[in-house]
Amino acid sequence: MSNKIAIITGASRGLGKSTALHLARQGVHIIGTYHSREDEALQVAAQVEALGVKAKMLQLDVGDSSRFDAFASQVADALGAYFNAERFDFLVNNAGIGLYASCAETTEAQFDQLMKVHFKGPFFLTQKLLPLIADGGRIVNLSSGLARFSPVGYAAYASMKGAIEVWTRYLAQELGPRGITVNSLAPGAIETDFGGGTVRDNADVNAWVAANTAMGRAGLPDDIGAAISMLLGEGGRWITAQRIEASGGMYV
Ligand code: NAP
C-alpha cells in the first residue's frame, strides 16, 4: 500500500480519523475532509505526517452537491501540488450524521438532510471523482449494522444506509472493468461522537450494546479503521460488490 493516496471524507474525528491513521501506518498518503472542525482536522493531519506520509485536509459539506465540481478541482490541484500525482487510489465515503427519531416523528427536513448527507452526497461526490480515481483503485462506502437489524428510532438513517448498500453493488458492476473494487463496510455501534456520543457516554446504552454483541463489548474506532484498512490492502483485491459487517457480531 506504500505511496498510495486515499481520500477519506469526515477524517477529522471518529471512524474517518482512525482510518486515516491506520492507512498512514501502512505508508498511504491522506487527503482528508472535514465539515466544521478544521482544528481537529489539522491535528489529524499532524498525526498522519508524524507517521511519515503526507496529509492534506480540505473542507467539504457532503450534503451540498452544488460544490462537488469545485471540490473535484481542489482535489486535482492538491494531487499535483502536494503529492506529485494525477490520480488517487482509495476513496472512503465515511462522513455522516446521526438521527434518532421514529417513523411517526421524523420530519421532512430531517429526512432530506439525511438523504443529502448519507446517500445523494456519496453518490454524486463519487461520480465527480471517478475521473481522478486510478484504475485498480478501491472504494469503501460506510453503511451501518442498522441496515440489517432494526431497533425502533433509526428508520430514516438506516434506510439511507440500505440505499448505500444497493448503490455499492451497481457501482461495483460499472467499475469492475477498470479494476476498481467497491464495497460497503457496515459498523455496529461504535464509541465515537456520532449521535451525540451516546454509545460511548451513556452507560446503559453501552451495556445494552455489549449484551447484544458476540464479542461482549461496544466497538471502538480502531476496530473500524483496521477493517477498512484490511479491505484496502492486498488481501481485499478480489472482494467487490459486498456488504462487510464489522460489528463484533451484533444481533447474530
Ligand atoms: P463522528 O465521530 O460524528 O464524525 C463524523 C465525521 O463526519 C466528522 O469528521 C465530521 O466533520 C464529518 N461530517 C459530519 N457532517 C458532515 C457533512 N455534512 N459534510 C461533511 N462532513 C461531515 O461519526 P463516526 O462515528 O465517525 O461516523 C462515521 C460514519 O460511520 C458515518 O457515515 C456513520 O453513519 C457511520 N457509522 C457510525 C457508527 C457508530 O456507531 N459510530 C455505526 C455505523 C455507521 P467535522 O468534524 O468537521 O464536524
PDB file of C-alpha atoms and ligand atoms in Angstrom:
ATOM      1  CA  MET A   1       0.000   0.000   0.000  1.00  0.00           C
ATOM      2  CA  SER A   2       3.030   2.215   0.289  1.00  0.00           C
ATOM      3  CA  ASN A   3       2.747   5.517  -1.620  1.00  0.00           C
ATOM      4  CA  LYS A   4      -0.927   5.043  -2.458  1.00  0.00           C
ATOM      5  CA  ILE A   5      -3.200   8.054  -1.884  1.00  0.00           C
ATOM      6  CA  ALA A   6      -6.540   7.848  -0.044  1.00  0.00           C
ATOM      7  CA  ILE A   7      -9.395  10.339   0.136  1.00  0.00           C
ATOM      8  CA  ILE A   8     -11.383   9.938   3.363  1.00  0.00           C
ATOM      9  CA  THR A   9     -14.465  12.089   3.960  1.00  0.00           C
ATOM     10  CA  GLY A  10     -15.054  13.020   7.591  1.00  0.00           C
ATOM     11  CA  ALA A  11     -11.427  12.399   8.574  1.00  0.00           C
ATOM     12  CA  SER A  12     -11.418  14.939  11.417  1.00  0.00           C
ATOM     13  CA  ARG A  13     -12.943  12.611  14.027  1.00  0.00           C
ATOM     14  CA  GLY A  14     -14.202   9.118  14.805  1.00  0.00           C
ATOM     15  CA  LEU A  15     -14.008   6.379  12.211  1.00  0.00           C
ATOM     16  CA  GLY A  16     -12.519   8.577   9.464  1.00  0.00           C
ATOM     17  CA  LYS A  17      -9.698   9.690  11.747  1.00  0.00           C
ATOM     18  CA  SER A  18      -8.948   6.105  12.759  1.00  0.00           C
ATOM     19  CA  THR A  19      -8.957   5.035   9.105  1.00  0.00           C
ATOM     20  CA  ALA A  20      -6.523   7.831   8.215  1.00  0.00           C
ATOM     21  CA  LEU A  21      -4.115   6.747  10.961  1.00  0.00           C
ATOM     22  CA  HIS A  22      -4.341   3.045  10.084  1.00  0.00           C
ATOM     23  CA  LEU A  23      -3.634   3.765   6.425  1.00  0.00           C
ATOM     24  CA  ALA A  24      -0.835   6.205   7.246  1.00  0.00           C
ATOM     25  CA  ARG A  25       0.904   3.472   9.271  1.00  0.00           C
ATOM     26  CA  GLN A  26       0.961   1.437   6.061  1.00  0.00           C
ATOM     27  CA  GLY A  27       2.517   4.215   4.024  1.00  0.00           C
ATOM     28  CA  VAL A  28      -0.660   5.635   2.461  1.00  0.00           C
ATOM     29  CA  HIS A  29      -0.831   9.415   1.909  1.00  0.00           C
ATOM     30  CA  ILE A  30      -4.055  11.024   3.089  1.00  0.00           C
ATOM     31  CA  ILE A  31      -6.425  13.613   1.648  1.00  0.00           C
ATOM     32  CA  GLY A  32      -8.998  14.064   4.407  1.00  0.00           C
ATOM     33  CA  THR A  33     -12.093  16.208   4.591  1.00  0.00           C
ATOM     34  CA  TYR A  34     -13.824  17.943   7.470  1.00  0.00           C
ATOM     35  CA  HIS A  35     -17.071  19.858   7.672  1.00  0.00           C
ATOM     36  CA  SER A  36     -16.716  22.367  10.513  1.00  0.00           C
ATOM     37  CA  ARG A  37     -13.883  21.156  12.799  1.00  0.00           C
ATOM     38  CA  GLU A  38     -10.846  22.453  10.936  1.00  0.00           C
ATOM     39  CA  ASP A  39      -8.800  22.474  14.136  1.00  0.00           C
ATOM     40  CA  GLU A  40      -9.371  18.759  14.736  1.00  0.00           C
ATOM     41  CA  ALA A  41      -8.687  18.011  11.056  1.00  0.00           C
ATOM     42  CA  LEU A  42      -5.331  19.788  11.262  1.00  0.00           C
ATOM     43  CA  GLN A  43      -4.458  17.764  14.376  1.00  0.00           C
ATOM     44  CA  VAL A  44      -5.197  14.564  12.459  1.00  0.00           C
ATOM     45  CA  ALA A  45      -3.027  15.820   9.573  1.00  0.00           C
ATOM     46  CA  ALA A  46      -0.163  16.400  12.017  1.00  0.00           C
ATOM     47  CA  GLN A  47      -0.573  12.879  13.461  1.00  0.00           C
ATOM     48  CA  VAL A  48      -0.619  11.410   9.933  1.00  0.00           C
ATOM     49  CA  GLU A  49       2.511  13.308   8.914  1.00  0.00           C
ATOM     50  CA  ALA A  50       4.271  12.184  12.102  1.00  0.00           C
ATOM     51  CA  LEU A  51       3.886   8.659  10.701  1.00  0.00           C
ATOM     52  CA  GLY A  52       5.999   9.643   7.694  1.00  0.00           C
ATOM     53  CA  VAL A  53       3.399  10.226   4.953  1.00  0.00           C
ATOM     54  CA  LYS A  54       1.802  13.359   3.504  1.00  0.00           C
ATOM     55  CA  ALA A  55      -1.589  14.763   4.545  1.00  0.00           C
ATOM     56  CA  LYS A  56      -3.854  17.479   3.161  1.00  0.00           C
ATOM     57  CA  MET A  57      -7.185  18.434   4.725  1.00  0.00           C
ATOM     58  CA  LEU A  58      -9.976  20.019   2.637  1.00  0.00           C
ATOM     59  CA  GLN A  59     -13.301  21.492   3.753  1.00  0.00           C
ATOM     60  CA  LEU A  60     -16.364  19.718   2.341  1.00  0.00           C
ATOM     61  CA  ASP A  61     -20.079  19.583   3.064  1.00  0.00           C
ATOM     62  CA  VAL A  62     -21.198  16.231   1.647  1.00  0.00           C
ATOM     63  CA  GLY A  63     -24.768  17.491   1.930  1.00  0.00           C
ATOM     64  CA  ASP A  64     -24.150  20.215  -0.688  1.00  0.00           C
ATOM     65  CA  SER A  65     -23.715  18.617  -4.108  1.00  0.00           C
ATOM     66  CA  SER A  66     -23.564  22.051  -5.802  1.00  0.00           C
ATOM     67  CA  ARG A  67     -19.965  22.303  -4.503  1.00  0.00           C
ATOM     68  CA  PHE A  68     -18.739  18.920  -5.739  1.00  0.00           C
ATOM     69  CA  ASP A  69     -17.339  20.175  -9.073  1.00  0.00           C
ATOM     70  CA  ALA A  70     -15.289  22.751  -7.187  1.00  0.00           C
ATOM     71  CA  PHE A  71     -14.186  20.077  -4.681  1.00  0.00           C
ATOM     72  CA  ALA A  72     -13.037  17.765  -7.501  1.00  0.00           C
ATOM     73  CA  SER A  73     -10.946  20.652  -8.879  1.00  0.00           C
ATOM     74  CA  GLN A  74      -9.465  21.202  -5.408  1.00  0.00           C
ATOM     75  CA  VAL A  75      -8.559  17.511  -5.233  1.00  0.00           C
ATOM     76  CA  ALA A  76      -6.911  17.636  -8.676  1.00  0.00           C
ATOM     77  CA  ASP A  77      -4.920  20.706  -7.605  1.00  0.00           C
ATOM     78  CA  ALA A  78      -3.931  19.104  -4.289  1.00  0.00           C
ATOM     79  CA  LEU A  79      -2.796  15.901  -6.030  1.00  0.00           C
ATOM     80  CA  GLY A  80      -0.427  17.917  -8.211  1.00  0.00           C
ATOM     81  CA  ALA A  81       0.730  20.375  -5.565  1.00  0.00           C
ATOM     82  CA  TYR A  82       1.202  18.114  -2.533  1.00  0.00           C
ATOM     83  CA  PHE A  83       1.506  14.561  -3.862  1.00  0.00           C
ATOM     84  CA  ASN A  84       3.066  14.983  -7.324  1.00  0.00           C
ATOM     85  CA  ALA A  85       0.265  12.783  -8.694  1.00  0.00           C
ATOM     86  CA  GLU A  86      -2.646  12.982 -11.135  1.00  0.00           C
ATOM     87  CA  ARG A  87      -4.826  10.271  -9.573  1.00  0.00           C
ATOM     88  CA  PHE A  88      -5.655   8.898  -6.142  1.00  0.00           C
ATOM     89  CA  ASP A  89      -6.142   5.218  -5.257  1.00  0.00           C
ATOM     90  CA  PHE A  90      -8.695   4.824  -2.446  1.00  0.00           C
ATOM     91  CA  LEU A  91     -11.978   6.619  -1.705  1.00  0.00           C
ATOM     92  CA  VAL A  92     -13.647   6.134   1.690  1.00  0.00           C
ATOM     93  CA  ASN A  93     -17.141   7.670   1.790  1.00  0.00           C
ATOM     94  CA  ASN A  94     -17.361   7.976   5.562  1.00  0.00           C
ATOM     95  CA  ALA A  95     -18.707  11.412   6.622  1.00  0.00           C
ATOM     96  CA  GLY A  96     -22.086  11.302   8.299  1.00  0.00           C
ATOM     97  CA  ILE A  97     -24.539  12.439  10.928  1.00  0.00           C
ATOM     98  CA  GLY A  98     -26.918  10.549  13.197  1.00  0.00           C
ATOM     99  CA  LEU A  99     -30.620  10.967  13.851  1.00  0.00           C
ATOM    100  CA  TYR A 100     -32.742   9.183  16.416  1.00  0.00           C
ATOM    101  CA  ALA A 101     -36.451   9.507  15.509  1.00  0.00           C
ATOM    102  CA  SER A 102     -39.336   7.132  14.985  1.00  0.00           C
ATOM    103  CA  CYS A 103     -41.097   6.862  11.608  1.00  0.00           C
ATOM    104  CA  ALA A 104     -44.025   8.764  13.167  1.00  0.00           C
ATOM    105  CA  GLU A 105     -41.842  11.666  14.330  1.00  0.00           C
ATOM    106  CA  THR A 106     -39.261  12.093  11.538  1.00  0.00           C
ATOM    107  CA  THR A 107     -39.742  15.469   9.816  1.00  0.00           C
ATOM    108  CA  GLU A 108     -39.333  16.029   6.073  1.00  0.00           C
ATOM    109  CA  ALA A 109     -36.454  18.405   6.815  1.00  0.00           C
ATOM    110  CA  GLN A 110     -34.631  15.700   8.830  1.00  0.00           C
ATOM    111  CA  PHE A 111     -35.279  13.146   6.110  1.00  0.00           C
ATOM    112  CA  ASP A 112     -33.980  15.469   3.365  1.00  0.00           C
ATOM    113  CA  GLN A 113     -30.841  16.270   5.369  1.00  0.00           C
ATOM    114  CA  LEU A 114     -30.089  12.582   5.976  1.00  0.00           C
ATOM    115  CA  MET A 115     -30.723  11.803   2.331  1.00  0.00           C
ATOM    116  CA  LYS A 116     -28.335  14.535   1.173  1.00  0.00           C
ATOM    117  CA  VAL A 117     -25.522  13.672   3.607  1.00  0.00           C
ATOM    118  CA  HIS A 118     -25.788   9.883   3.537  1.00  0.00           C
ATOM    119  CA  PHE A 119     -26.941   8.998   0.024  1.00  0.00           C
ATOM    120  CA  LYS A 120     -27.082  11.800  -2.575  1.00  0.00           C
ATOM    121  CA  GLY A 121     -23.764  13.155  -1.281  1.00  0.00           C
ATOM    122  CA  PRO A 122     -21.689   9.961  -1.584  1.00  0.00           C
ATOM    123  CA  PHE A 123     -23.407   9.091  -4.903  1.00  0.00           C
ATOM    124  CA  PHE A 124     -22.592  12.368  -6.684  1.00  0.00           C
ATOM    125  CA  LEU A 125     -19.299  13.032  -4.922  1.00  0.00           C
ATOM    126  CA  THR A 126     -18.055   9.671  -6.167  1.00  0.00           C
ATOM    127  CA  GLN A 127     -19.429  10.429  -9.651  1.00  0.00           C
ATOM    128  CA  LYS A 128     -17.441  13.676  -9.768  1.00  0.00           C
ATOM    129  CA  LEU A 129     -14.269  11.975  -8.507  1.00  0.00           C
ATOM    130  CA  LEU A 130     -14.395   8.979 -10.895  1.00  0.00           C
ATOM    131  CA  PRO A 131     -12.015  10.557 -13.443  1.00  0.00           C
ATOM    132  CA  LEU A 132      -9.467  11.084 -10.659  1.00  0.00           C
ATOM    133  CA  ILE A 133      -9.516   7.531  -9.235  1.00  0.00           C
ATOM    134  CA  ALA A 134      -6.717   5.382 -10.599  1.00  0.00           C
ATOM    135  CA  ASP A 135      -7.656   2.172 -12.428  1.00  0.00           C
ATOM    136  CA  GLY A 136      -7.136  -0.662  -9.937  1.00  0.00           C
ATOM    137  CA  GLY A 137      -8.327   1.584  -7.106  1.00  0.00           C
ATOM    138  CA  ARG A 138     -10.746   0.844  -4.269  1.00  0.00           C
ATOM    139  CA  ILE A 139     -13.908   2.445  -2.904  1.00  0.00           C
ATOM    140  CA  VAL A 140     -15.388   1.761   0.542  1.00  0.00           C
ATOM    141  CA  ASN A 141     -18.802   3.195   1.438  1.00  0.00           C
ATOM    142  CA  LEU A 142     -19.782   3.336   5.117  1.00  0.00           C
ATOM    143  CA  SER A 143     -23.089   1.629   5.817  1.00  0.00           C
ATOM    144  CA  SER A 144     -24.366   0.526   9.245  1.00  0.00           C
ATOM    145  CA  GLY A 145     -25.412  -2.586  11.126  1.00  0.00           C
ATOM    146  CA  LEU A 146     -28.755  -0.780  11.317  1.00  0.00           C
ATOM    147  CA  ALA A 147     -29.338  -1.640   7.649  1.00  0.00           C
ATOM    148  CA  ARG A 148     -29.597  -5.299   8.817  1.00  0.00           C
ATOM    149  CA  PHE A 149     -31.189  -5.144  12.281  1.00  0.00           C
ATOM    150  CA  SER A 150     -33.985  -2.706  13.132  1.00  0.00           C
ATOM    151  CA  PRO A 151     -34.356  -1.211  16.634  1.00  0.00           C
ATOM    152  CA  VAL A 152     -37.032   1.492  16.725  1.00  0.00           C
ATOM    153  CA  GLY A 153     -35.681   5.016  16.079  1.00  0.00           C
ATOM    154  CA  TYR A 154     -33.366   4.663  13.097  1.00  0.00           C
ATOM    155  CA  ALA A 155     -35.747   4.219  10.146  1.00  0.00           C
ATOM    156  CA  ALA A 156     -34.724   7.216   8.030  1.00  0.00           C
ATOM    157  CA  TYR A 157     -30.992   6.975   8.809  1.00  0.00           C
ATOM    158  CA  ALA A 158     -30.851   3.229   8.249  1.00  0.00           C
ATOM    159  CA  SER A 159     -32.859   3.486   5.025  1.00  0.00           C
ATOM    160  CA  MET A 160     -30.161   5.755   3.580  1.00  0.00           C
ATOM    161  CA  LYS A 161     -27.564   3.140   4.545  1.00  0.00           C
ATOM    162  CA  GLY A 162     -29.676   0.479   2.841  1.00  0.00           C
ATOM    163  CA  ALA A 163     -29.572   2.636  -0.287  1.00  0.00           C
ATOM    164  CA  ILE A 164     -25.790   2.874   0.040  1.00  0.00           C
ATOM    165  CA  GLU A 165     -25.539  -0.919   0.016  1.00  0.00           C
ATOM    166  CA  VAL A 166     -27.639  -1.240  -3.168  1.00  0.00           C
ATOM    167  CA  TRP A 167     -25.718   1.550  -4.907  1.00  0.00           C
ATOM    168  CA  THR A 168     -22.428  -0.108  -3.907  1.00  0.00           C
ATOM    169  CA  ARG A 169     -23.329  -3.230  -5.906  1.00  0.00           C
ATOM    170  CA  TYR A 170     -24.260  -1.237  -9.006  1.00  0.00           C
ATOM    171  CA  LEU A 171     -21.111   0.859  -8.794  1.00  0.00           C
ATOM    172  CA  ALA A 172     -19.011  -2.296  -8.436  1.00  0.00           C
ATOM    173  CA  GLN A 173     -20.521  -3.589 -11.697  1.00  0.00           C
ATOM    174  CA  GLU A 174     -19.736  -0.349 -13.507  1.00  0.00           C
ATOM    175  CA  LEU A 175     -16.185  -0.026 -12.215  1.00  0.00           C
ATOM    176  CA  GLY A 176     -15.142  -3.677 -12.463  1.00  0.00           C
ATOM    177  CA  PRO A 177     -13.777  -3.192 -15.997  1.00  0.00           C
ATOM    178  CA  ARG A 178     -11.423  -0.541 -14.581  1.00  0.00           C
ATOM    179  CA  GLY A 179     -10.214  -2.960 -11.896  1.00  0.00           C
ATOM    180  CA  ILE A 180     -11.785  -0.830  -9.162  1.00  0.00           C
ATOM    181  CA  THR A 181     -13.407  -2.679  -6.245  1.00  0.00           C
ATOM    182  CA  VAL A 182     -16.407  -1.191  -4.418  1.00  0.00           C
ATOM    183  CA  ASN A 183     -17.695  -2.482  -1.078  1.00  0.00           C
ATOM    184  CA  SER A 184     -19.834  -1.275   1.804  1.00  0.00           C
ATOM    185  CA  LEU A 185     -18.477  -1.600   5.335  1.00  0.00           C
ATOM    186  CA  ALA A 186     -21.185  -1.728   7.987  1.00  0.00           C
ATOM    187  CA  PRO A 187     -20.013  -0.923  11.536  1.00  0.00           C
ATOM    188  CA  GLY A 188     -22.058  -1.936  14.548  1.00  0.00           C
ATOM    189  CA  ALA A 189     -22.386   0.503  17.432  1.00  0.00           C
ATOM    190  CA  ILE A 190     -19.024   2.250  17.882  1.00  0.00           C
ATOM    191  CA  GLU A 191     -17.831   4.604  20.621  1.00  0.00           C
ATOM    192  CA  THR A 192     -17.463   7.940  18.753  1.00  0.00           C
ATOM    193  CA  ASP A 193     -19.088  11.418  18.854  1.00  0.00           C
ATOM    194  CA  PHE A 194     -21.742  10.026  16.494  1.00  0.00           C
ATOM    195  CA  GLY A 195     -25.368  10.607  17.552  1.00  0.00           C
ATOM    196  CA  GLY A 196     -24.239  12.804  20.431  1.00  0.00           C
ATOM    197  CA  GLY A 197     -21.716  10.198  21.620  1.00  0.00           C
ATOM    198  CA  THR A 198     -24.466   8.001  23.090  1.00  0.00           C
ATOM    199  CA  VAL A 199     -22.757   4.641  22.609  1.00  0.00           C
ATOM    200  CA  ARG A 200     -19.583   5.953  24.300  1.00  0.00           C
ATOM    201  CA  ASP A 201     -21.085   8.188  27.005  1.00  0.00           C
ATOM    202  CA  ASN A 202     -24.390   6.559  28.020  1.00  0.00           C
ATOM    203  CA  ALA A 203     -23.543   3.623  30.302  1.00  0.00           C
ATOM    204  CA  ASP A 204     -26.950   1.972  29.817  1.00  0.00           C
ATOM    205  CA  VAL A 205     -26.711   2.103  26.021  1.00  0.00           C
ATOM    206  CA  ASN A 206     -23.114   0.900  26.121  1.00  0.00           C
ATOM    207  CA  ALA A 207     -24.094  -2.067  28.322  1.00  0.00           C
ATOM    208  CA  TRP A 208     -27.067  -2.857  26.055  1.00  0.00           C
ATOM    209  CA  VAL A 209     -24.781  -2.920  23.012  1.00  0.00           C
ATOM    210  CA  ALA A 210     -22.261  -5.143  24.804  1.00  0.00           C
ATOM    211  CA  ALA A 211     -25.014  -7.555  25.885  1.00  0.00           C
ATOM    212  CA  ASN A 212     -26.187  -7.929  22.273  1.00  0.00           C
ATOM    213  CA  THR A 213     -22.736  -8.331  20.741  1.00  0.00           C
ATOM    214  CA  ALA A 214     -20.981 -11.692  20.402  1.00  0.00           C
ATOM    215  CA  MET A 215     -17.629 -10.140  21.338  1.00  0.00           C
ATOM    216  CA  GLY A 216     -19.186  -8.722  24.516  1.00  0.00           C
ATOM    217  CA  ARG A 217     -18.371  -5.023  24.145  1.00  0.00           C
ATOM    218  CA  ALA A 218     -19.215  -1.966  22.045  1.00  0.00           C
ATOM    219  CA  GLY A 219     -16.939  -1.223  19.082  1.00  0.00           C
ATOM    220  CA  LEU A 220     -14.020   1.202  19.176  1.00  0.00           C
ATOM    221  CA  PRO A 221     -12.938   3.478  16.297  1.00  0.00           C
ATOM    222  CA  ASP A 222      -9.781   1.402  15.801  1.00  0.00           C
ATOM    223  CA  ASP A 223     -11.918  -1.710  15.157  1.00  0.00           C
ATOM    224  CA  ILE A 224     -13.289   0.051  12.066  1.00  0.00           C
ATOM    225  CA  GLY A 225     -10.084   1.759  10.947  1.00  0.00           C
ATOM    226  CA  ALA A 226      -8.480  -1.686  10.950  1.00  0.00           C
ATOM    227  CA  ALA A 227     -11.354  -3.259   8.979  1.00  0.00           C
ATOM    228  CA  ILE A 228     -11.318  -0.554   6.281  1.00  0.00           C
ATOM    229  CA  SER A 229      -7.551  -0.740   6.068  1.00  0.00           C
ATOM    230  CA  MET A 230      -7.834  -4.540   5.597  1.00  0.00           C
ATOM    231  CA  LEU A 231     -10.306  -4.074   2.717  1.00  0.00           C
ATOM    232  CA  LEU A 232      -7.976  -1.578   1.042  1.00  0.00           C
ATOM    233  CA  GLY A 233      -4.961  -3.836   1.494  1.00  0.00           C
ATOM    234  CA  GLU A 234      -3.628  -6.608  -0.746  1.00  0.00           C
ATOM    235  CA  GLY A 235      -5.971  -9.186   0.812  1.00  0.00           C
ATOM    236  CA  GLY A 236      -9.012  -7.210  -0.380  1.00  0.00           C
ATOM    237  CA  ARG A 237      -8.185  -7.268  -4.075  1.00  0.00           C
ATOM    238  CA  TRP A 238     -10.809  -9.916  -5.053  1.00  0.00           C
ATOM    239  CA  ILE A 239     -13.558  -8.637  -2.757  1.00  0.00           C
ATOM    240  CA  THR A 240     -16.060  -6.418  -4.546  1.00  0.00           C
ATOM    241  CA  ALA A 241     -19.800  -5.642  -4.529  1.00  0.00           C
ATOM    242  CA  GLN A 242     -20.016  -6.944  -0.950  1.00  0.00           C
ATOM    243  CA  ARG A 243     -21.520  -5.758   2.320  1.00  0.00           C
ATOM    244  CA  ILE A 244     -18.996  -6.495   5.067  1.00  0.00           C
ATOM    245  CA  GLU A 245     -20.248  -6.019   8.626  1.00  0.00           C
ATOM    246  CA  ALA A 246     -17.743  -5.070  11.325  1.00  0.00           C
ATOM    247  CA  SER A 247     -19.922  -5.194  14.417  1.00  0.00           C
ATOM    248  CA  GLY A 248     -18.233  -7.754  16.639  1.00  0.00           C
ATOM    249  CA  GLY A 249     -21.296  -9.886  15.949  1.00  0.00           C
ATOM    250  CA  MET A 250     -24.256  -7.655  16.890  1.00  0.00           C
ATOM    251  CA  TYR A 251     -27.608  -9.437  16.920  1.00  0.00           C
ATOM    252  CA  VAL A 252     -26.352 -12.685  15.429  1.00  0.00           C
TER     253      VAL A 252
HETATM  254  P1  NAP B   1     -18.424  11.231  14.059  1.00  0.00           P
HETATM  255  O1  NAP B   1     -17.416  10.811  15.085  1.00  0.00           O
HETATM  256  O2  NAP B   1     -19.607  12.037  14.496  1.00  0.00           O
HETATM  257  O3  NAP B   1     -17.641  12.010  12.891  1.00  0.00           O
HETATM  258  C1  NAP B   1     -18.360  12.487  11.798  1.00  0.00           C
HETATM  259  C2  NAP B   1     -17.417  12.990  10.735  1.00  0.00           C
HETATM  260  O4  NAP B   1     -18.211  13.384   9.596  1.00  0.00           O
HETATM  261  C3  NAP B   1     -16.628  14.227  11.149  1.00  0.00           C
HETATM  262  O5  NAP B   1     -15.366  14.191  10.525  1.00  0.00           O
HETATM  263  C4  NAP B   1     -17.473  15.385  10.598  1.00  0.00           C
HETATM  264  O6  NAP B   1     -16.736  16.556  10.290  1.00  0.00           O
HETATM  265  C5  NAP B   1     -17.989  14.752   9.308  1.00  0.00           C
HETATM  266  N1  NAP B   1     -19.238  15.348   8.843  1.00  0.00           N
HETATM  267  C6  NAP B   1     -20.410  15.466   9.522  1.00  0.00           C
HETATM  268  N2  NAP B   1     -21.340  16.083   8.752  1.00  0.00           N
HETATM  269  C7  NAP B   1     -20.733  16.363   7.567  1.00  0.00           C
HETATM  270  C8  NAP B   1     -21.160  16.989   6.373  1.00  0.00           C
HETATM  271  N3  NAP B   1     -22.402  17.486   6.211  1.00  0.00           N
HETATM  272  N4  NAP B   1     -20.264  17.099   5.367  1.00  0.00           N
HETATM  273  C9  NAP B   1     -19.019  16.614   5.503  1.00  0.00           C
HETATM  274  N5  NAP B   1     -18.545  16.030   6.605  1.00  0.00           N
HETATM  275  C10 NAP B   1     -19.408  15.897   7.629  1.00  0.00           C
HETATM  276  O7  NAP B   1     -19.058   9.946  13.312  1.00  0.00           O
HETATM  277  P2  NAP B   1     -18.452   8.470  13.098  1.00  0.00           P
HETATM  278  O8  NAP B   1     -18.938   7.601  14.191  1.00  0.00           O
HETATM  279  O9  NAP B   1     -17.007   8.558  12.820  1.00  0.00           O
HETATM  280  O10 NAP B   1     -19.269   8.022  11.785  1.00  0.00           O
HETATM  281  C11 NAP B   1     -18.637   7.925  10.523  1.00  0.00           C
HETATM  282  C12 NAP B   1     -19.527   7.135   9.578  1.00  0.00           C
HETATM  283  O11 NAP B   1     -19.784   5.843  10.134  1.00  0.00           O
HETATM  284  C13 NAP B   1     -20.903   7.751   9.298  1.00  0.00           C
HETATM  285  O12 NAP B   1     -21.235   7.563   7.942  1.00  0.00           O
HETATM  286  C14 NAP B   1     -21.840   6.936  10.175  1.00  0.00           C
HETATM  287  O13 NAP B   1     -23.142   6.920   9.647  1.00  0.00           O
HETATM  288  C15 NAP B   1     -21.169   5.574  10.128  1.00  0.00           C
HETATM  289  N6  NAP B   1     -21.494   4.695  11.257  1.00  0.00           N
HETATM  290  C16 NAP B   1     -21.164   5.041  12.532  1.00  0.00           C
HETATM  291  C17 NAP B   1     -21.494   4.183  13.572  1.00  0.00           C
HETATM  292  C18 NAP B   1     -21.168   4.489  15.007  1.00  0.00           C
HETATM  293  O14 NAP B   1     -21.723   3.802  15.891  1.00  0.00           O
HETATM  294  N7  NAP B   1     -20.309   5.447  15.297  1.00  0.00           N
HETATM  295  C19 NAP B   1     -22.141   2.954  13.295  1.00  0.00           C
HETATM  296  C20 NAP B   1     -22.455   2.633  11.984  1.00  0.00           C
HETATM  297  C21 NAP B   1     -22.113   3.522  10.971  1.00  0.00           C
HETATM  298  P3  NAP B   1     -16.470  17.717  11.430  1.00  0.00           P
HETATM  299  O15 NAP B   1     -15.529  17.096  12.429  1.00  0.00           O
HETATM  300  O16 NAP B   1     -15.847  18.855  10.701  1.00  0.00           O
HETATM  301  O17 NAP B   1     -17.804  18.029  12.012  1.00  0.00           O
END
